[in-house]
mmCIF file of N, CA and C in Angstrom:
data_model
loop_
_atom_site.group_PDB
_atom_site.id
_atom_site.type_symbol
_atom_site.label_atom_id
_atom_site.label_comp_id
_atom_site.label_asym_id
_atom_site.label_seq_id
_atom_site.Cartn_x
_atom_site.Cartn_y
_atom_site.Cartn_z
ATOM 1 N N MET A 10 27.061 -29.653 -79.086
ATOM 2 C CA MET A 10 27.228 -29.528 -77.577
ATOM 3 C C MET A 10 28.188 -28.349 -77.403
ATOM 4 N N LYS A 11 27.833 -27.600 -76.422
ATOM 5 C CA LYS A 11 28.618 -26.310 -76.279
ATOM 6 C C LYS A 11 29.670 -26.492 -75.129
ATOM 7 N N ILE A 12 30.787 -26.023 -75.454
ATOM 8 C CA ILE A 12 31.896 -26.186 -74.447
ATOM 9 C C ILE A 12 31.880 -24.889 -73.515
ATOM 10 N N THR A 13 31.936 -25.213 -72.251
ATOM 11 C CA THR A 13 31.911 -24.089 -71.292
ATOM 12 C C THR A 13 33.297 -23.466 -71.181
ATOM 13 N N ASP A 14 33.373 -22.341 -70.551
ATOM 14 C CA ASP A 14 34.633 -21.663 -70.429
ATOM 15 C C ASP A 14 35.524 -22.289 -69.331
ATOM 16 N N GLY A 15 34.943 -23.098 -68.510
ATOM 17 C CA GLY A 15 35.639 -23.663 -67.362
ATOM 18 C C GLY A 15 36.278 -25.055 -67.746
ATOM 19 N N PHE A 16 36.214 -25.471 -69.091
ATOM 20 C CA PHE A 16 36.825 -26.647 -69.501
ATOM 21 C C PHE A 16 38.385 -26.543 -69.540
ATOM 22 N N ASP A 17 38.978 -27.530 -68.990
ATOM 23 C CA ASP A 17 40.473 -27.644 -68.923
ATOM 24 C C ASP A 17 40.971 -28.903 -69.491
ATOM 25 N N ALA A 18 41.698 -28.892 -70.601
ATOM 26 C CA ALA A 18 42.105 -30.112 -71.177
ATOM 27 C C ALA A 18 43.173 -30.715 -70.515
ATOM 28 N N ARG A 19 43.934 -30.159 -69.679
ATOM 29 C CA ARG A 19 45.020 -30.731 -68.889
ATOM 30 C C ARG A 19 44.529 -31.706 -67.950
ATOM 31 N N ARG A 20 43.243 -31.561 -67.545
ATOM 32 C CA ARG A 20 42.818 -32.610 -66.590
ATOM 33 C C ARG A 20 42.378 -33.972 -67.206
ATOM 34 N N LEU A 21 42.440 -33.977 -68.544
ATOM 35 C CA LEU A 21 42.181 -35.307 -69.204
ATOM 36 C C LEU A 21 43.249 -36.280 -69.210
ATOM 37 N N ARG A 22 44.463 -35.741 -69.049
ATOM 38 C CA ARG A 22 45.670 -36.612 -68.957
ATOM 39 C C ARG A 22 46.216 -36.738 -67.588
ATOM 40 N N PRO A 23 46.615 -37.896 -67.189
ATOM 41 C CA PRO A 23 47.345 -38.017 -65.833
ATOM 42 C C PRO A 23 48.703 -37.353 -65.763
ATOM 43 N N ARG A 24 49.000 -36.860 -64.684
ATOM 44 C CA ARG A 24 50.222 -36.321 -64.571
ATOM 45 C C ARG A 24 51.419 -37.281 -64.641
ATOM 46 N N GLY A 25 52.411 -36.935 -65.484
ATOM 47 C CA GLY A 25 53.415 -37.866 -65.604
ATOM 48 C C GLY A 25 54.433 -37.665 -64.525
ATOM 49 N N PRO A 26 55.509 -38.609 -64.623
ATOM 50 C CA PRO A 26 56.530 -38.575 -63.593
ATOM 51 C C PRO A 26 57.373 -37.393 -63.697
ATOM 52 N N GLY A 27 58.198 -36.912 -62.740
ATOM 53 C CA GLY A 27 58.909 -35.725 -62.727
ATOM 54 C C GLY A 27 60.028 -35.763 -63.722
ATOM 55 N N ASN A 28 60.541 -34.765 -64.009
ATOM 56 C CA ASN A 28 61.528 -34.522 -65.095
ATOM 57 C C ASN A 28 62.891 -34.348 -64.619
ATOM 58 N N TRP A 29 63.257 -35.032 -63.534
ATOM 59 C CA TRP A 29 64.524 -35.001 -62.917
ATOM 60 C C TRP A 29 65.574 -35.487 -63.896
ATOM 61 N N ARG A 30 65.242 -36.531 -64.661
ATOM 62 C CA ARG A 30 66.131 -37.145 -65.468
ATOM 63 C C ARG A 30 66.665 -36.232 -66.631
ATOM 64 N N LEU A 31 65.706 -35.463 -67.006
ATOM 65 C CA LEU A 31 66.152 -34.434 -68.096
ATOM 66 C C LEU A 31 66.972 -33.248 -67.562
ATOM 67 N N ARG A 32 66.686 -32.988 -66.289
ATOM 68 C CA ARG A 32 67.429 -31.977 -65.687
ATOM 69 C C ARG A 32 68.938 -32.401 -65.554
ATOM 70 N N LEU A 33 69.054 -33.713 -64.995
ATOM 71 C CA LEU A 33 70.358 -34.263 -64.882
ATOM 72 C C LEU A 33 71.125 -34.405 -66.233
ATOM 73 N N ALA A 34 70.296 -34.752 -67.204
ATOM 74 C CA ALA A 34 71.038 -34.958 -68.535
ATOM 75 C C ALA A 34 71.445 -33.538 -69.050
ATOM 76 N N ALA A 35 70.720 -32.452 -68.778
ATOM 77 C CA ALA A 35 71.033 -31.111 -69.170
ATOM 78 C C ALA A 35 72.375 -30.662 -68.438
ATOM 79 N N VAL A 36 72.433 -30.943 -67.213
ATOM 80 C CA VAL A 36 73.584 -30.647 -66.363
ATOM 81 C C VAL A 36 74.867 -31.378 -66.920
ATOM 82 N N MET A 37 74.602 -32.680 -67.243
ATOM 83 C CA MET A 37 75.809 -33.439 -67.789
ATOM 84 C C MET A 37 76.306 -32.962 -69.172
ATOM 85 N N ALA A 38 75.181 -32.535 -70.032
ATOM 86 C CA ALA A 38 75.603 -32.004 -71.252
ATOM 87 C C ALA A 38 76.284 -30.679 -71.128
ATOM 88 N N ALA A 39 75.974 -29.860 -70.154
ATOM 89 C CA ALA A 39 76.657 -28.657 -69.956
ATOM 90 C C ALA A 39 78.109 -28.791 -69.451
ATOM 91 N N LEU A 40 78.266 -29.878 -68.621
ATOM 92 C CA LEU A 40 79.548 -30.201 -68.163
ATOM 93 C C LEU A 40 80.397 -30.748 -69.340
ATOM 94 N N PHE A 41 79.884 -31.524 -70.195
ATOM 95 C CA PHE A 41 80.603 -31.996 -71.507
ATOM 96 C C PHE A 41 81.076 -30.840 -72.343
ATOM 97 N N ALA A 42 80.086 -29.821 -72.420
ATOM 98 C CA ALA A 42 80.471 -28.616 -73.224
ATOM 99 C C ALA A 42 81.544 -27.859 -72.653
ATOM 100 N N ALA A 43 81.535 -27.636 -71.267
ATOM 101 C CA ALA A 43 82.543 -26.941 -70.557
ATOM 102 C C ALA A 43 83.916 -27.768 -70.626
ATOM 103 N N PHE A 44 83.823 -28.975 -70.498
ATOM 104 C CA PHE A 44 85.059 -29.895 -70.649
ATOM 105 C C PHE A 44 85.640 -29.842 -72.109
ATOM 106 N N GLY A 45 84.792 -29.705 -73.142
ATOM 107 C CA GLY A 45 85.206 -29.497 -74.511
ATOM 108 C C GLY A 45 85.805 -28.151 -74.705
ATOM 109 N N ILE A 46 85.393 -27.104 -74.107
ATOM 110 C CA ILE A 46 86.056 -25.876 -74.162
ATOM 111 C C ILE A 46 87.484 -25.865 -73.587
ATOM 112 N N LEU A 47 87.613 -26.540 -72.445
ATOM 113 C CA LEU A 47 88.848 -26.630 -71.783
ATOM 114 C C LEU A 47 89.860 -27.454 -72.658
ATOM 115 N N LEU A 48 89.415 -28.588 -73.249
ATOM 116 C CA LEU A 48 90.323 -29.399 -74.110
ATOM 117 C C LEU A 48 90.727 -28.583 -75.268
ATOM 118 N N SER A 49 89.737 -27.780 -75.941
ATOM 119 C CA SER A 49 90.057 -27.077 -77.108
ATOM 120 C C SER A 49 91.063 -26.017 -76.826
ATOM 121 N N MET A 50 90.938 -25.427 -75.599
ATOM 122 C CA MET A 50 91.887 -24.325 -75.259
ATOM 123 C C MET A 50 93.291 -24.919 -75.014
ATOM 124 N N ALA A 51 93.382 -26.080 -74.353
ATOM 125 C CA ALA A 51 94.703 -26.703 -74.249
ATOM 126 C C ALA A 51 95.320 -27.034 -75.457
ATOM 127 N N GLY A 52 94.524 -27.544 -76.474
ATOM 128 C CA GLY A 52 95.132 -27.946 -77.705
ATOM 129 C C GLY A 52 95.567 -26.732 -78.503
ATOM 130 N N THR A 53 94.741 -25.707 -78.387
ATOM 131 C CA THR A 53 95.118 -24.481 -79.211
ATOM 132 C C THR A 53 96.355 -23.733 -78.537
ATOM 133 N N ALA A 54 96.460 -23.851 -77.212
ATOM 134 C CA ALA A 54 97.690 -23.274 -76.561
ATOM 135 C C ALA A 54 98.929 -24.035 -77.026
ATOM 136 N N THR A 55 98.876 -25.330 -77.125
ATOM 137 C CA THR A 55 100.061 -26.044 -77.535
ATOM 138 C C THR A 55 100.314 -25.790 -79.017
ATOM 139 N N LEU A 56 99.307 -25.589 -79.923
ATOM 140 C CA LEU A 56 99.549 -25.312 -81.345
ATOM 141 C C LEU A 56 100.164 -23.850 -81.427
ATOM 142 N N LEU A 57 99.817 -23.042 -80.539
ATOM 143 C CA LEU A 57 100.366 -21.676 -80.617
ATOM 144 C C LEU A 57 101.850 -21.546 -80.045
ATOM 145 N N GLY A 58 102.294 -22.552 -79.444
ATOM 146 C CA GLY A 58 103.624 -22.518 -78.969
ATOM 147 C C GLY A 58 103.812 -22.193 -77.527
ATOM 148 N N ARG A 59 102.713 -22.115 -76.837
ATOM 149 C CA ARG A 59 102.791 -22.028 -75.406
ATOM 150 C C ARG A 59 103.163 -23.271 -74.722
ATOM 151 N N PRO A 60 103.638 -23.241 -73.397
ATOM 152 C CA PRO A 60 103.923 -24.526 -72.743
ATOM 153 C C PRO A 60 102.645 -25.351 -72.695
ATOM 154 N N PRO A 61 102.860 -26.687 -72.731
ATOM 155 C CA PRO A 61 101.750 -27.616 -72.740
ATOM 156 C C PRO A 61 100.922 -27.554 -71.453
ATOM 157 N N ALA A 62 99.638 -27.464 -71.421
ATOM 158 C CA ALA A 62 98.780 -27.357 -70.262
ATOM 159 C C ALA A 62 98.564 -28.624 -69.523
ATOM 160 N N LEU A 63 98.717 -29.776 -70.276
ATOM 161 C CA LEU A 63 98.424 -31.103 -69.754
ATOM 162 C C LEU A 63 99.684 -31.917 -69.585
ATOM 163 N N GLY A 64 100.824 -31.384 -69.458
ATOM 164 C CA GLY A 64 101.999 -32.064 -69.210
ATOM 165 C C GLY A 64 102.397 -32.835 -70.474
ATOM 166 N N PRO A 65 102.740 -34.060 -70.252
ATOM 167 C CA PRO A 65 103.252 -34.865 -71.503
ATOM 168 C C PRO A 65 102.153 -35.384 -72.370
ATOM 169 N N LEU A 66 100.910 -35.147 -71.991
ATOM 170 C CA LEU A 66 99.816 -35.545 -72.805
ATOM 171 C C LEU A 66 99.717 -34.910 -74.132
ATOM 172 N N ASN A 67 100.100 -33.711 -74.253
ATOM 173 C CA ASN A 67 100.037 -33.023 -75.528
ATOM 174 C C ASN A 67 101.371 -32.252 -75.853
ATOM 175 N N ASP A 68 102.460 -32.964 -75.747
ATOM 176 C CA ASP A 68 103.760 -32.421 -76.124
ATOM 177 C C ASP A 68 103.890 -32.187 -77.676
ATOM 178 N N SER A 69 103.439 -33.128 -78.401
ATOM 179 C CA SER A 69 103.564 -33.142 -79.819
ATOM 180 C C SER A 69 102.480 -32.378 -80.527
ATOM 181 N N THR A 70 102.710 -32.002 -81.785
ATOM 182 C CA THR A 70 101.689 -31.300 -82.579
ATOM 183 C C THR A 70 100.447 -32.160 -82.902
ATOM 184 N N GLY A 71 100.713 -33.445 -83.166
ATOM 185 C CA GLY A 71 99.705 -34.282 -83.379
ATOM 186 C C GLY A 71 98.769 -34.471 -82.294
ATOM 187 N N ALA A 72 99.319 -34.596 -81.005
ATOM 188 C CA ALA A 72 98.422 -34.727 -79.868
ATOM 189 C C ALA A 72 97.649 -33.531 -79.703
ATOM 190 N N ALA A 73 98.334 -32.370 -80.010
ATOM 191 C CA ALA A 73 97.525 -31.075 -79.732
ATOM 192 C C ALA A 73 96.364 -31.022 -80.753
ATOM 193 N N VAL A 74 96.578 -31.434 -81.898
ATOM 194 C CA VAL A 74 95.486 -31.515 -82.899
ATOM 195 C C VAL A 74 94.416 -32.406 -82.507
ATOM 196 N N VAL A 75 94.729 -33.556 -81.986
ATOM 197 C CA VAL A 75 93.752 -34.439 -81.438
ATOM 198 C C VAL A 75 93.043 -33.920 -80.286
ATOM 199 N N LEU A 76 93.650 -33.227 -79.407
ATOM 200 C CA LEU A 76 93.023 -32.523 -78.254
ATOM 201 C C LEU A 76 92.019 -31.436 -78.715
ATOM 202 N N LEU A 77 92.537 -30.819 -79.712
ATOM 203 C CA LEU A 77 91.599 -29.596 -80.271
ATOM 204 C C LEU A 77 90.306 -30.202 -80.965
ATOM 205 N N VAL A 78 90.457 -31.248 -81.736
ATOM 206 C CA VAL A 78 89.364 -31.892 -82.486
ATOM 207 C C VAL A 78 88.510 -32.560 -81.458
ATOM 208 N N LEU A 79 88.968 -33.287 -80.430
ATOM 209 C CA LEU A 79 88.111 -33.833 -79.435
ATOM 210 C C LEU A 79 87.405 -32.857 -78.583
ATOM 211 N N GLY A 80 88.063 -31.718 -78.207
ATOM 212 C CA GLY A 80 87.442 -30.649 -77.501
ATOM 213 C C GLY A 80 86.250 -30.027 -78.254
ATOM 214 N N LEU A 81 86.544 -29.768 -79.553
ATOM 215 C CA LEU A 81 85.466 -29.260 -80.467
ATOM 216 C C LEU A 81 84.259 -30.207 -80.492
ATOM 217 N N VAL A 82 84.517 -31.524 -80.707
ATOM 218 C CA VAL A 82 83.418 -32.425 -80.752
ATOM 219 C C VAL A 82 82.660 -32.495 -79.497
ATOM 220 N N LEU A 83 83.409 -32.559 -78.366
ATOM 221 C CA LEU A 83 82.676 -32.512 -77.074
ATOM 222 C C LEU A 83 81.844 -31.249 -76.892
ATOM 223 N N LEU A 84 82.374 -30.133 -77.294
ATOM 224 C CA LEU A 84 81.652 -28.855 -77.282
ATOM 225 C C LEU A 84 80.449 -28.957 -78.054
ATOM 226 N N TRP A 85 80.519 -29.439 -79.344
ATOM 227 C CA TRP A 85 79.309 -29.506 -80.204
ATOM 228 C C TRP A 85 78.324 -30.444 -79.667
ATOM 229 N N GLY A 86 78.737 -31.559 -79.206
ATOM 230 C CA GLY A 86 77.885 -32.598 -78.732
ATOM 231 C C GLY A 86 77.186 -32.177 -77.413
ATOM 232 N N GLY A 87 77.907 -31.509 -76.579
ATOM 233 C CA GLY A 87 77.347 -30.996 -75.291
ATOM 234 C C GLY A 87 76.258 -29.987 -75.582
ATOM 235 N N ILE A 88 76.544 -28.947 -76.403
ATOM 236 C CA ILE A 88 75.582 -27.962 -76.743
ATOM 237 C C ILE A 88 74.312 -28.662 -77.414
ATOM 238 N N ALA A 89 74.456 -29.596 -78.343
ATOM 239 C CA ALA A 89 73.359 -30.262 -79.044
ATOM 240 C C ALA A 89 72.573 -30.924 -77.967
ATOM 241 N N ALA A 90 73.109 -31.692 -77.114
ATOM 242 C CA ALA A 90 72.368 -32.427 -76.097
ATOM 243 C C ALA A 90 71.627 -31.485 -75.054
ATOM 244 N N TRP A 91 72.386 -30.551 -74.735
ATOM 245 C CA TRP A 91 71.849 -29.549 -73.735
ATOM 246 C C TRP A 91 70.528 -28.846 -74.393
ATOM 247 N N ARG A 92 70.670 -28.358 -75.603
ATOM 248 C CA ARG A 92 69.470 -27.803 -76.303
ATOM 249 C C ARG A 92 68.411 -28.807 -76.449
ATOM 250 N N MET A 93 68.642 -30.093 -76.710
ATOM 251 C CA MET A 93 67.525 -31.023 -76.857
ATOM 252 C C MET A 93 66.876 -31.255 -75.449
ATOM 253 N N CYS A 94 67.698 -31.367 -74.382
ATOM 254 C CA CYS A 94 67.078 -31.519 -73.106
ATOM 255 C C CYS A 94 66.210 -30.294 -72.659
ATOM 256 N N ARG A 95 66.744 -29.107 -72.880
ATOM 257 C CA ARG A 95 66.030 -27.855 -72.554
ATOM 258 C C ARG A 95 64.730 -27.688 -73.471
ATOM 259 N N ARG A 96 64.818 -28.154 -74.602
ATOM 260 C CA ARG A 96 63.564 -28.220 -75.539
ATOM 261 C C ARG A 96 62.511 -29.149 -74.957
ATOM 262 N N ARG A 97 62.963 -30.370 -74.490
ATOM 263 C CA ARG A 97 62.027 -31.256 -74.027
ATOM 264 C C ARG A 97 61.414 -30.768 -72.610
ATOM 265 N N LEU A 98 62.241 -30.087 -71.860
ATOM 266 C CA LEU A 98 61.865 -29.569 -70.527
ATOM 267 C C LEU A 98 60.722 -28.517 -70.689
ATOM 268 N N ARG A 99 60.837 -27.834 -71.754
ATOM 269 C CA ARG A 99 59.947 -26.683 -71.980
ATOM 270 C C ARG A 99 58.725 -26.992 -72.868
ATOM 271 N N ARG A 100 58.668 -28.285 -73.220
ATOM 272 C CA ARG A 100 57.513 -28.667 -74.086
ATOM 273 C C ARG A 100 56.325 -28.699 -73.230
ATOM 274 N N PRO A 101 55.268 -28.136 -73.724
ATOM 275 C CA PRO A 101 54.004 -28.050 -72.876
ATOM 276 C C PRO A 101 53.408 -29.524 -72.815
ATOM 277 N N SER A 102 52.678 -29.782 -71.630
ATOM 278 C CA SER A 102 52.323 -31.152 -71.410
ATOM 279 C C SER A 102 50.557 -31.153 -71.745
ATOM 280 N N ASP A 103 50.173 -30.297 -72.602
ATOM 281 C CA ASP A 103 48.789 -30.164 -72.843
ATOM 282 C C ASP A 103 48.474 -31.161 -73.936
ATOM 283 N N LEU A 104 47.229 -31.304 -74.203
ATOM 284 C CA LEU A 104 46.815 -32.270 -75.315
ATOM 285 C C LEU A 104 47.369 -31.706 -76.687
ATOM 286 N N SER A 105 47.740 -32.597 -77.527
ATOM 287 C CA SER A 105 48.211 -32.171 -78.891
ATOM 288 C C SER A 105 47.171 -32.028 -79.785
ATOM 289 N N LEU A 106 46.543 -30.845 -79.893
ATOM 290 C CA LEU A 106 45.527 -30.657 -80.954
ATOM 291 C C LEU A 106 45.916 -29.652 -81.953
ATOM 292 N N SER A 107 45.557 -29.964 -83.160
ATOM 293 C CA SER A 107 46.002 -29.086 -84.224
ATOM 294 C C SER A 107 45.281 -27.698 -84.070
ATOM 295 N N PRO A 108 45.935 -26.522 -84.385
ATOM 296 C CA PRO A 108 45.268 -25.152 -84.217
ATOM 297 C C PRO A 108 44.124 -24.984 -85.044
ATOM 298 N N HIS A 109 44.049 -25.686 -86.289
ATOM 299 C CA HIS A 109 42.971 -25.391 -87.143
ATOM 300 C C HIS A 109 41.732 -26.187 -86.777
ATOM 301 N N LEU A 110 41.860 -27.160 -85.701
ATOM 302 C CA LEU A 110 40.665 -27.933 -85.199
ATOM 303 C C LEU A 110 40.014 -27.204 -84.077
ATOM 304 N N MET A 111 40.825 -26.163 -83.566
ATOM 305 C CA MET A 111 40.175 -25.502 -82.289
ATOM 306 C C MET A 111 39.048 -24.450 -82.874
ATOM 307 N N LYS A 112 38.080 -24.171 -82.067
ATOM 308 C CA LYS A 112 37.032 -23.311 -82.357
ATOM 309 C C LYS A 112 37.563 -21.925 -82.394
ATOM 310 N N LYS A 113 37.360 -21.164 -83.412
ATOM 311 C CA LYS A 113 37.762 -19.806 -83.424
ATOM 312 C C LYS A 113 36.848 -18.954 -82.686
ATOM 313 N N ARG A 114 37.425 -18.069 -81.805
ATOM 314 C CA ARG A 114 36.652 -17.158 -80.918
ATOM 315 C C ARG A 114 37.236 -15.848 -81.246
ATOM 316 N N ASP A 115 36.308 -14.901 -81.485
ATOM 317 C CA ASP A 115 36.727 -13.516 -81.727
ATOM 318 C C ASP A 115 36.815 -12.683 -80.499
#
């Protein structure tokens, strides 16, 4: 059977629901990353001897180290979640066919 040029594989699958959940998750992940940067900066400022940025929350060196580590973990987790959401948003919704099964046209 010959496949015509007007064939569109996207018509075979029904349209899925909107991706507003992934967009919201990407925004939340970006906010977590930004909050992680701010916490890391506050912990670093205290360790470098500047006045504490968060009042009595990070007066001691131990609290500053905890803020720095927590900020770096939030930054890493936020970036990882943001990248995962962006990757899923950009994933094509076409049929998943292996490239070697497609007919080669010159």
